C-alpha atoms as a printed R data frame, in Angstrom:
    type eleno elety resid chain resno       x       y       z
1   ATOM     1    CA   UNK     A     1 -15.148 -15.119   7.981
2   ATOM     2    CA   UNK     A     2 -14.913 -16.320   4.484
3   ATOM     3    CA   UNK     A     3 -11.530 -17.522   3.060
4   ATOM     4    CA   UNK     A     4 -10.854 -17.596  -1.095
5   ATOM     5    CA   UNK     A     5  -8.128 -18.751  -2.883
6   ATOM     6    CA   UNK     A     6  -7.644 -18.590  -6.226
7   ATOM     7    CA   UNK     A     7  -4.887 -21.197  -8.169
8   ATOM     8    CA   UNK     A     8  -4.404 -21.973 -12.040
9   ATOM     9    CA   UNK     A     9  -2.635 -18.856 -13.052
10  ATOM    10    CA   UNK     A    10   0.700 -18.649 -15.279
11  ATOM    11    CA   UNK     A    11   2.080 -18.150 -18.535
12  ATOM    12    CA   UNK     A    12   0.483 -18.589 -21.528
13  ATOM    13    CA   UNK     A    13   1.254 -17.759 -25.381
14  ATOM    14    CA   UNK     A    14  -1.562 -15.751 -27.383
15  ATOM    15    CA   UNK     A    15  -4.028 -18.357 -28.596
16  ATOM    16    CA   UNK     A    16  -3.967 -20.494 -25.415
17  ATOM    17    CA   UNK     A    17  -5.964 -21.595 -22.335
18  ATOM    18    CA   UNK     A    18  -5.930 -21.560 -18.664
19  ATOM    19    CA   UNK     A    19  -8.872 -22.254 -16.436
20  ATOM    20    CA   UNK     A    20  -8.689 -20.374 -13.030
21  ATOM    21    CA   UNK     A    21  -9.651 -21.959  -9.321
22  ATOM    22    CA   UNK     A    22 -11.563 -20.246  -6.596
23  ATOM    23    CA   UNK     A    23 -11.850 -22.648  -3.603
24  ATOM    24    CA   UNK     A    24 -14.285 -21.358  -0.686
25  ATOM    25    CA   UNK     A    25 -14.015 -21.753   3.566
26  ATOM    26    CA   UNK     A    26 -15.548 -20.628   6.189
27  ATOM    27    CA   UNK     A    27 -18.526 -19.240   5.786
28  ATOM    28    CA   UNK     A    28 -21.220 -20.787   3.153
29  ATOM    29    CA   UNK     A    29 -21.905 -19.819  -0.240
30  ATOM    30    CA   UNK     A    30 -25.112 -21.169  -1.080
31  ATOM    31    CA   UNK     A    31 -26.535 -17.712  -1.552
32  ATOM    32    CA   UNK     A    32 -23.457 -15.371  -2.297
33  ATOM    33    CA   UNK     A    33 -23.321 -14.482  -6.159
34  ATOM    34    CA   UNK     A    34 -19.114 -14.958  -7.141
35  ATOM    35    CA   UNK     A    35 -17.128 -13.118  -9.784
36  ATOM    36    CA   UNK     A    36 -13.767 -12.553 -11.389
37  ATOM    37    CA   UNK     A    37 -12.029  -9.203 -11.407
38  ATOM    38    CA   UNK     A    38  -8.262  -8.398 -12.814
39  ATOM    39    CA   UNK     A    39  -6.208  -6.021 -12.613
40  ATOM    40    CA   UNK     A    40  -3.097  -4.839 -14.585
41  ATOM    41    CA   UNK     A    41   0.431  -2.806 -13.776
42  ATOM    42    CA   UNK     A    42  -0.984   1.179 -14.068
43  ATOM    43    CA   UNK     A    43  -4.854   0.304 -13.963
44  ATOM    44    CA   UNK     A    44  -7.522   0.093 -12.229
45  ATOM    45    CA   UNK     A    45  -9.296  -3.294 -11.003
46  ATOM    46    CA   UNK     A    46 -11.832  -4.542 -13.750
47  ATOM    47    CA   UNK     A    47 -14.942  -6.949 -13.527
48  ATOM    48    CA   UNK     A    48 -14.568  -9.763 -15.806
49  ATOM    49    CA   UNK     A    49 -17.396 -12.451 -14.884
50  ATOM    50    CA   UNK     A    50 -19.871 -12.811 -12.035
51  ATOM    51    CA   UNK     A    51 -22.393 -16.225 -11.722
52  ATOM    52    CA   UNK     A    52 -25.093 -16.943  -9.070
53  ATOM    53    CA   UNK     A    53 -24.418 -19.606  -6.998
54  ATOM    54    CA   UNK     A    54 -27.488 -21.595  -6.443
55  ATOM    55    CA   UNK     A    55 -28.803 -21.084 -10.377
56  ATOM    56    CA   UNK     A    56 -25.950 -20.460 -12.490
57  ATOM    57    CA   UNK     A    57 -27.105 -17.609 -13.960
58  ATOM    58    CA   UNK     A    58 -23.739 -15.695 -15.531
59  ATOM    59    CA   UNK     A    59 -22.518 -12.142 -16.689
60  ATOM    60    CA   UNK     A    60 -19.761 -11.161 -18.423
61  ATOM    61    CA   UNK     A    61 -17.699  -7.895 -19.448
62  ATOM    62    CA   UNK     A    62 -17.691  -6.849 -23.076
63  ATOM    63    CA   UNK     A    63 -14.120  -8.094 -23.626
64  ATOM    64    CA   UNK     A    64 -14.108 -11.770 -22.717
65  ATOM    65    CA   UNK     A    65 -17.595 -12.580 -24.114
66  ATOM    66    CA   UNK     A    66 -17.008 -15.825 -26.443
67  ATOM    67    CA   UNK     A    67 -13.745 -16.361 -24.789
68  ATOM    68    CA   UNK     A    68 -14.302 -17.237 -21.033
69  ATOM    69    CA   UNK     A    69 -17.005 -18.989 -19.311
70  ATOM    70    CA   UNK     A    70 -17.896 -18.668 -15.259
71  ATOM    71    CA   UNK     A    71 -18.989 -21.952 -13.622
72  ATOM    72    CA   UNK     A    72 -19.283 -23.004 -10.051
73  ATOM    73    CA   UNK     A    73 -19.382 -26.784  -7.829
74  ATOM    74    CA   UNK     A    74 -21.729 -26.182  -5.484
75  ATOM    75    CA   UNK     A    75 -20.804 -29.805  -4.169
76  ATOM    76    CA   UNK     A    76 -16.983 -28.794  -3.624
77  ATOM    77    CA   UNK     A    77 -17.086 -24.788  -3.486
78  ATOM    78    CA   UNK     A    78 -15.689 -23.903  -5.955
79  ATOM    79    CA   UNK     A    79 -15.939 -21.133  -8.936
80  ATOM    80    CA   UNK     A    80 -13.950 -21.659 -12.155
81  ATOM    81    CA   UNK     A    81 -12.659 -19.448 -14.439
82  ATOM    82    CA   UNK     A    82 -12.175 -21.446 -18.402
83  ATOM    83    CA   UNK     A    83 -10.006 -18.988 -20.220
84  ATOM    84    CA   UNK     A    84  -9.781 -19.577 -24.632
85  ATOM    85    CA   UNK     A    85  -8.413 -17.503 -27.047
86  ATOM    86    CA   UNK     A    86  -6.381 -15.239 -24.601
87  ATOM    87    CA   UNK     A    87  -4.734 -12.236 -25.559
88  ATOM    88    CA   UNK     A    88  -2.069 -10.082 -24.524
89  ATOM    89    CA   UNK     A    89  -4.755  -7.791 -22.964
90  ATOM    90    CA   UNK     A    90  -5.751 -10.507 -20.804
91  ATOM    91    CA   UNK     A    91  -2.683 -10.430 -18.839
92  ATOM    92    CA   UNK     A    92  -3.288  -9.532 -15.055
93  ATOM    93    CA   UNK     A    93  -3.995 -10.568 -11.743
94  ATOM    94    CA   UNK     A    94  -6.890 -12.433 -11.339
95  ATOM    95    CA   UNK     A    95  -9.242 -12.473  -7.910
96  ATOM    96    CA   UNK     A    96 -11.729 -14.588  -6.729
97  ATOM    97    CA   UNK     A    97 -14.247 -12.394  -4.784
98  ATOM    98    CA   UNK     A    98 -17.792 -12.827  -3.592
99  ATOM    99    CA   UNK     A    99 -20.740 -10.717  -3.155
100 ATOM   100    CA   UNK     A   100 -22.694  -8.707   0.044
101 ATOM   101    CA   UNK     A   101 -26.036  -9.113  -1.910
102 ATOM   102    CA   UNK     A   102 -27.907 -11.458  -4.158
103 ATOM   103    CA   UNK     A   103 -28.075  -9.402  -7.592
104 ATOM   104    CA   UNK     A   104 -25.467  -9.861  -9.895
105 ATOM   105    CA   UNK     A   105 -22.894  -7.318  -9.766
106 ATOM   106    CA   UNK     A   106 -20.090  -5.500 -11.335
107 ATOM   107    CA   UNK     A   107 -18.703  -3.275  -8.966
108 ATOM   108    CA   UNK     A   108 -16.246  -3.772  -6.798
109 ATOM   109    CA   UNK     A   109 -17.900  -1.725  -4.060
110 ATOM   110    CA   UNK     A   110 -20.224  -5.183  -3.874
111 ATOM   111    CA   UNK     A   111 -18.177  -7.617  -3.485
112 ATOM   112    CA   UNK     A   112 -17.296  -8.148   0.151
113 ATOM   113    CA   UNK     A   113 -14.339 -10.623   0.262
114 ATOM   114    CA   UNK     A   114 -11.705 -11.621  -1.752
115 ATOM   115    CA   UNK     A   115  -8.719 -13.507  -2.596
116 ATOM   116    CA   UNK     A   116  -5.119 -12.814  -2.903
117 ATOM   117    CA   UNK     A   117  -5.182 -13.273  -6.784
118 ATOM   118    CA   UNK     A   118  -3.147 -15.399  -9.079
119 ATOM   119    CA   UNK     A   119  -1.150 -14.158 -11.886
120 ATOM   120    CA   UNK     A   120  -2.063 -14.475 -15.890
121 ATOM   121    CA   UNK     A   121   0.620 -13.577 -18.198
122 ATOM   122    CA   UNK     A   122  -0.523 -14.035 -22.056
123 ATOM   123    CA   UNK     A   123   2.911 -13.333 -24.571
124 ATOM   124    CA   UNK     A   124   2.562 -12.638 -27.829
């Protein structure tokens, strides 16, 4: 089994930064791609960032391009989440999750286990 939990979360005014945990147990991630979904009150969950874990290779969604940036410790196991420029829109719940394959991903459908999220709360 393969525990995540994600930490860094809170309030934040338009304009400002948070940068987002995901610590990994259990199981090893040397070849299990992570990502970054959210998801709002009323909507449905939404891919934000995904990187592979042994080259670093990243993907983003449309609406955080230029703002956040994915990296990952292989050392300590553990995937950040660096968070500029938020906006109102940003605010959600944010989970850690990683993949059942190797090939980057934005579906949820691929991503096999996940954390219990951490809040981000952007007021403008």
């Amino acid at each position: 089994q393969v525990q995540l939990v994600e930490s860094g979360g809170g309030l934040v005014q338009a304009g400002g930064s948070l940068r987002l945990s995901c610590a990994a147990s259990g199981q090893t991630f040397s070849n299990y791609p992570m990502g970054w979904f959210r998801q709002a009150p009323g909507k449905e969950r939404e891919f934000v960032a995904a990187i592979t874990w042994t080259t670093g290779i990243t993907y983003y969604t449309d609406s955080v391009k230029g703002r956040f940036t994915i990296s990952r410790d292989r050392a300590k196991n553990l995937v950040y989440l660096q968070m500029n420029t938020l906006k109102p829109e940003d605010t959600a719940v944010y989970y850690c999750a990683a993949q059942r394959g190797l090939e980057l991903a934005n579906q949820a459908s691929e991503y096999q286990h996940w954390g219990q999220g951490t809040q981000v709360t952007v007021s403008s």
